[in-house]
Amino acid sequence: MTIGQLRTFLAVVRNGSVRGAAAALFVSEPSVSAAVAALERELKADLFERHGRGVRLTTAGEAFARYVADALGMLEQGIDAARDAARPGTGRLRLVSVTTAGEYIVPRLLREFRAREPEVEPILEVGNRAFALDRLVAREADLGIGGRPPQGRGLAGVRILPNHLILVAAPAHPLVGRSAVAVADLSGETWLMREQGSGTSAATEEFLAGAGIQPRARLMLGSNGAVKQAAAVGLGITLLSRDAVALEIDAGILAEVSVKGLPLRRHWYALYLERGALPPAAERFLKFLRTRAAEPGNERSRPARRRRSPG
Ligand code: PGA
């Protein structure tokens, strides 16, 4: 069994077909099939079965895939650890972040960290919460930035910054400018939602259900940018991280709606797998985040400057 065969096997799992794996690895389809066949011979078990135009894992394949992802992820981490030990401070920092933190929080943190460690090589992937958690669990990233760690996936989390979710709308929206709007008044509004798998969307659904709010309609838009633009042009109201809307509120493009029970006071966490050691660069970044979180002034969310509504 070779590392190459295992990488090929995982590529088939992740792409759902031999063709997809071959394209992702820049190799021929017969070489992918040969690698999988060699593993199947050695394990004396079929790893894939046909499914539509692609393939899916058999039960044996599923059992094997978890260990392969873990083993190859640990190997990557070991390679990083060795490189960092040979040339201290130069290691790779494989990060994954949920969309909102990736766009509005992580760049600033990386700038501060790189000022201390100019030779560290950050690689940041950004996707919604579901994506980010999958990357961490598969050891495709060493450290994640996102909301509270989920139960039952072997992930630990360290609180690093506040994350307050606020309700925003176009400045001309009738709810803007009223003080302490009751949640009952939010029923009958059109709510703009992030896509499935987004932490913001899950938090919004939880808030709507908990407060008994019945939206007139829910419109799903696939990014913070699309949701903000839609709110700005008056398509509806939306709950977003204050970090994501601070600039638009400052610029008068969006306005905060003051609602009893809001903001939702949450936190950003540094997330990592409980099992196994972090590579040195990730360990140092985590230490930097912990120290930074403990500094006075970092425990409060930055309130967006309020604008007087025009007129
Ligand atoms: P999201 O995650 O950017 O995927 O919505 C934000 C969060 O988890 O709070």
Coordinates of C-alpha atoms and ligand atoms in Angstrom, one line a residue:
M1 CA 0.0 0.0 0.0
T2 CA 1.5 3.3 -1.0
I3 CA 0.8 6.9 0.0
G4 CA 0.1 7.7 -3.6
Q5 CA -2.6 5.0 -3.7
L6 CA -4.2 6.3 -0.5
R7 CA -4.2 9.9 -1.9
T8 CA -5.9 8.6 -5.0
F9 CA -8.5 6.7 -3.0
L10 CA -9.3 9.9 -1.1
A11 CA -9.5 11.9 -4.3
V12 CA -12.1 9.4 -5.6
V13 CA -14.1 9.8 -2.3
R14 CA -14.0 13.6 -2.4
N15 CA -14.8 13.9 -6.1
G16 CA -17.4 11.1 -6.3
S17 CA -15.9 9.6 -9.5
V18 CA -12.8 8.2 -11.1
R19 CA -13.0 10.9 -13.7
G20 CA -13.3 13.7 -11.1
A21 CA -10.3 12.2 -9.1
A22 CA -8.2 12.0 -12.3
A23 CA -8.9 15.6 -13.2
A24 CA -8.2 16.8 -9.6
L25 CA -4.9 14.9 -9.5
F26 CA -3.9 15.6 -13.1
V27 CA -3.5 11.9 -13.9
S28 CA -5.2 9.5 -16.3
E29 CA -8.4 7.6 -15.4
P30 CA -6.8 4.2 -15.8
S31 CA -4.1 5.1 -13.3
V32 CA -6.8 6.1 -10.7
S33 CA -8.6 2.8 -11.3
A34 CA -5.4 0.8 -11.0
A35 CA -4.6 2.5 -7.7
V36 CA -8.0 1.7 -6.3
A37 CA -7.9 -1.9 -7.6
A38 CA -4.5 -2.4 -5.9
L39 CA -5.9 -1.3 -2.6
E40 CA -9.0 -3.5 -3.0
R41 CA -6.8 -6.5 -3.7
E42 CA -4.7 -5.8 -0.6
L43 CA -7.8 -5.3 1.6
K44 CA -9.7 -8.2 0.0
A45 CA -12.7 -5.9 -0.1
D46 CA -14.5 -3.7 -2.6
L47 CA -14.1 0.0 -1.6
F48 CA -16.6 1.5 -4.2
E49 CA -19.8 0.6 -5.9
R50 CA -21.3 2.3 -9.0
H51 CA -23.8 5.1 -8.2
G52 CA -25.4 7.0 -11.1
R53 CA -22.6 8.4 -13.2
G54 CA -20.0 8.1 -10.4
V55 CA -19.2 5.8 -7.5
R56 CA -19.9 5.7 -3.8
L57 CA -18.2 4.0 -0.9
T58 CA -19.2 0.5 0.2
T59 CA -19.4 -0.1 3.9
A60 CA -15.8 -1.3 3.9
G61 CA -14.8 1.8 1.9
E62 CA -16.5 4.1 4.5
A63 CA -14.7 2.4 7.4
F64 CA -11.4 2.7 5.6
A65 CA -11.9 6.3 4.4
R66 CA -12.0 7.7 7.9
Y67 CA -8.6 6.3 8.8
V68 CA -7.0 7.2 5.5
A69 CA -8.1 10.9 5.9
D70 CA -6.7 10.9 9.5
A71 CA -3.4 9.2 8.5
L72 CA -2.7 11.4 5.5
G73 CA -3.7 14.5 7.4
M74 CA -1.3 13.5 10.2
L75 CA 1.4 12.9 7.7
E76 CA 0.9 16.4 6.3
Q77 CA 1.1 17.8 9.8
G78 CA 4.3 15.8 10.5
I79 CA 5.9 17.2 7.3
D80 CA 5.1 20.7 8.5
A81 CA 6.5 19.9 11.9
A82 CA 9.7 18.6 10.5
R83 CA 10.1 21.6 8.2
D84 CA 9.4 24.0 11.0
A85 CA 11.9 22.3 13.2
A86 CA 14.6 22.4 10.5
R87 CA 14.0 26.1 9.8
P88 CA 12.1 27.5 12.9
G89 CA 9.4 30.0 12.2
T90 CA 8.9 29.1 8.5
G91 CA 6.1 26.5 8.8
R92 CA 2.9 26.3 6.9
L93 CA -0.2 27.5 8.8
R94 CA -3.2 25.6 7.3
L95 CA -6.3 27.6 8.3
V96 CA -9.9 27.2 7.4
S97 CA -12.5 29.8 8.3
V98 CA -16.2 30.2 8.1
T99 CA -17.1 32.8 5.6
T100 CA -18.0 35.7 7.9
A101 CA -14.8 35.4 10.0
G102 CA -12.7 34.7 6.9
E103 CA -13.8 37.9 5.3
Y104 CA -13.9 40.2 8.3
I105 CA -11.8 38.9 11.1
V106 CA -9.0 36.5 10.0
P107 CA -7.1 39.0 7.7
R108 CA -6.6 41.3 10.6
L109 CA -5.4 38.5 12.9
L110 CA -3.0 37.3 10.2
R111 CA -1.5 40.7 9.8
E112 CA -0.8 40.9 13.5
F113 CA 0.6 37.4 13.6
R114 CA 2.8 37.9 10.5
A115 CA 4.2 41.1 12.1
R116 CA 5.6 38.7 14.8
E117 CA 6.4 35.8 12.5
P118 CA 7.1 37.2 9.1
E119 CA 8.3 33.9 7.6
V120 CA 5.2 31.8 8.5
E121 CA 3.2 30.8 5.5
P122 CA -0.5 31.0 6.0
I123 CA -2.9 29.2 3.7
L124 CA -6.4 30.2 4.4
E125 CA -9.5 28.4 3.0
V126 CA -12.8 30.1 3.4
G127 CA -16.3 28.5 3.2
N128 CA -19.4 28.2 5.2
R129 CA -19.6 26.5 8.6
A130 CA -20.4 23.0 7.2
F131 CA -17.4 23.2 4.9
A132 CA -15.0 24.5 7.5
L133 CA -15.9 21.8 10.0
D134 CA -15.5 19.1 7.3
R135 CA -12.0 20.4 6.5
L136 CA -11.0 20.3 10.1
V137 CA -12.4 16.8 10.8
A138 CA -10.6 15.5 7.6
R139 CA -7.3 17.1 8.8
E140 CA -7.2 19.2 5.6
A141 CA -6.7 22.2 7.8
D142 CA -5.0 22.4 11.2
L143 CA -6.9 25.3 12.8
G144 CA -10.3 26.7 12.1
I145 CA -12.0 30.0 12.9
G146 CA -15.8 29.8 13.4
G147 CA -18.7 29.6 15.8
R148 CA -19.0 27.4 18.8
P149 CA -17.5 23.8 18.3
P150 CA -20.2 21.3 17.4
Q151 CA -21.0 18.3 19.6
G152 CA -19.8 14.9 18.7
R153 CA -17.2 15.7 16.0
G154 CA -14.1 15.6 18.2
L155 CA -13.5 19.3 17.9
A156 CA -12.3 21.6 20.7
G157 CA -12.7 25.4 20.7
V158 CA -11.1 28.4 22.4
R159 CA -13.1 31.6 22.5
I160 CA -11.1 34.4 20.8
L161 CA -13.5 37.3 20.0
P162 CA -17.1 38.3 20.5
N163 CA -19.5 37.9 17.5
H164 CA -22.7 39.8 17.9
L165 CA -25.5 39.2 15.4
I166 CA -27.6 42.3 14.7
L167 CA -30.7 42.9 12.6
V168 CA -30.1 45.2 9.6
A169 CA -32.2 46.7 6.9
A170 CA -32.1 49.5 4.4
P171 CA -32.0 52.9 6.1
A172 CA -35.4 53.8 4.7
H173 CA -37.1 50.6 6.1
P174 CA -40.0 51.5 8.5
L175 CA -38.4 49.5 11.4
V176 CA -35.3 51.6 11.3
G177 CA -35.2 54.5 13.8
R178 CA -37.9 52.9 16.1
S179 CA -36.5 52.1 19.5
A180 CA -36.6 48.6 20.9
V181 CA -38.8 47.0 18.3
A182 CA -40.7 43.9 19.7
V183 CA -39.9 40.6 18.2
A184 CA -43.6 40.2 17.4
D185 CA -43.2 43.1 14.9
L186 CA -40.7 41.0 12.9
S187 CA -43.2 38.5 11.8
G188 CA -44.6 39.3 8.4
E189 CA -41.3 40.7 7.2
T190 CA -39.2 39.2 4.4
W191 CA -36.1 37.6 5.9
L192 CA -32.9 37.4 3.9
M193 CA -31.1 34.2 4.7
R194 CA -27.6 32.8 4.0
E195 CA -27.3 29.4 2.3
Q196 CA -27.8 26.0 4.0
G197 CA -24.6 25.0 5.9
S198 CA -24.0 28.6 7.0
G199 CA -23.6 29.3 10.7
T200 CA -25.4 32.6 10.3
S201 CA -28.3 30.9 8.7
A202 CA -28.5 28.3 11.5
A203 CA -28.4 31.0 14.2
T204 CA -31.1 33.0 12.4
E205 CA -33.4 29.9 12.1
E206 CA -32.8 29.2 15.8
F207 CA -33.7 32.9 16.6
L208 CA -36.8 32.8 14.5
A209 CA -38.0 29.5 16.0
G210 CA -37.2 30.6 19.6
A211 CA -38.9 34.0 19.2
G212 CA -41.9 32.5 17.4
I213 CA -41.4 34.8 14.4
Q214 CA -43.2 33.8 11.2
P215 CA -41.5 35.5 8.3
R216 CA -43.7 36.5 5.3
A217 CA -41.0 35.0 3.1
R218 CA -37.5 33.7 3.4
L219 CA -35.2 34.5 0.5
M220 CA -31.9 32.5 0.4
L221 CA -28.9 34.3 -0.9
G222 CA -25.5 32.5 -1.1
S223 CA -23.1 35.0 0.5
N224 CA -22.8 37.8 3.0
G225 CA -22.3 40.2 0.1
A226 CA -25.5 39.1 -1.7
V227 CA -27.5 39.3 1.5
K228 CA -26.2 42.8 2.3
Q229 CA -26.9 44.1 -1.2
A230 CA -30.4 42.7 -1.1
A231 CA -31.0 44.3 2.3
A232 CA -29.6 47.6 1.1
V233 CA -31.9 47.7 -1.9
G234 CA -34.9 47.0 0.4
L235 CA -35.6 43.3 -0.4
G236 CA -35.9 42.4 3.3
I237 CA -34.3 42.4 6.7
T238 CA -31.5 40.1 7.9
L239 CA -29.5 39.0 10.9
L240 CA -25.8 39.3 10.3
S241 CA -22.6 39.5 12.3
R242 CA -21.8 43.1 13.3
D243 CA -18.4 42.4 11.9
A244 CA -19.9 41.8 8.5
V245 CA -21.9 45.0 8.3
A246 CA -19.8 47.5 10.2
L247 CA -18.6 49.3 7.0
E248 CA -22.0 49.5 5.4
I249 CA -23.5 50.9 8.6
D250 CA -20.8 53.5 8.8
A251 CA -21.4 54.4 5.2
G252 CA -25.2 54.7 5.7
I253 CA -25.9 51.9 3.2
L254 CA -27.5 49.7 5.9
A255 CA -28.9 50.5 9.3
E256 CA -29.2 48.5 12.5
V257 CA -32.8 47.8 13.7
S258 CA -33.0 48.0 17.5
V259 CA -34.8 44.9 18.7
K260 CA -35.5 43.7 22.2
G261 CA -33.4 40.6 22.8
L262 CA -30.8 41.5 20.2
P263 CA -27.9 41.4 19.5
L264 CA -27.4 37.7 19.8
R265 CA -24.2 37.5 21.8
R266 CA -22.0 34.8 20.4
H267 CA -18.3 34.3 20.0
W268 CA -15.7 33.4 17.4
Y269 CA -13.7 30.4 18.4
A270 CA -10.4 28.9 17.3
L271 CA -11.3 25.3 16.5
Y272 CA -9.1 22.2 16.3
L273 CA -9.2 18.4 16.5
E274 CA -8.9 17.2 20.1
R275 CA -7.0 14.2 19.0
G276 CA -3.4 14.6 17.8
A277 CA -0.8 17.4 18.1
L278 CA -1.0 20.6 16.3
P279 CA 1.9 21.4 13.9
P280 CA 4.2 24.1 15.4
A281 CA 2.9 27.1 13.3
A282 CA -0.7 26.3 14.2
E283 CA 0.3 25.8 17.9
R284 CA 2.0 29.3 17.9
F285 CA -1.0 30.9 16.1
L286 CA -3.4 29.4 18.7
K287 CA -1.2 30.7 21.5
F288 CA -1.2 34.1 19.8
L289 CA -5.0 34.0 19.6
R290 CA -5.4 33.0 23.3
T291 CA -3.0 35.8 24.5
R292 CA -4.8 38.3 22.3
A293 CA -8.2 37.2 23.6
A294 CA -7.0 37.7 27.2
E295 CA -5.9 41.3 26.5
P296 CA -8.2 43.9 27.9
G297 CA -10.5 45.5 25.3
N298 CA -10.8 42.4 23.1
E299 CA -13.7 40.9 24.9
R300 CA -16.2 43.5 23.7
S301 CA -17.6 43.6 20.2
R302 CA -16.7 46.7 18.3
P303 CA -20.0 48.6 18.1
A304 CA -20.6 50.0 14.6
R305 CA -20.7 53.8 14.6
R306 CA -24.4 54.8 14.5
R307 CA -25.4 57.2 11.7
R308 CA -28.2 59.7 12.1
S309 CA -30.9 58.6 9.7
P310 CA -31.1 61.1 6.9
G311 CA -33.8 63.7 7.4
Ligands
PGA1 P1 -21.1 31.4 8.2 O1 -20.6 31.1 9.7 O2 -20.2 32.5 7.7 O3 -20.9 30.1 7.6 O4 -22.5 31.9 8.2 C1 -20.7 32.1 10.7 C2 -20.9 31.4 12.0 O5 -20.6 30.2 12.2 O6 -21.3 32.2 13.0

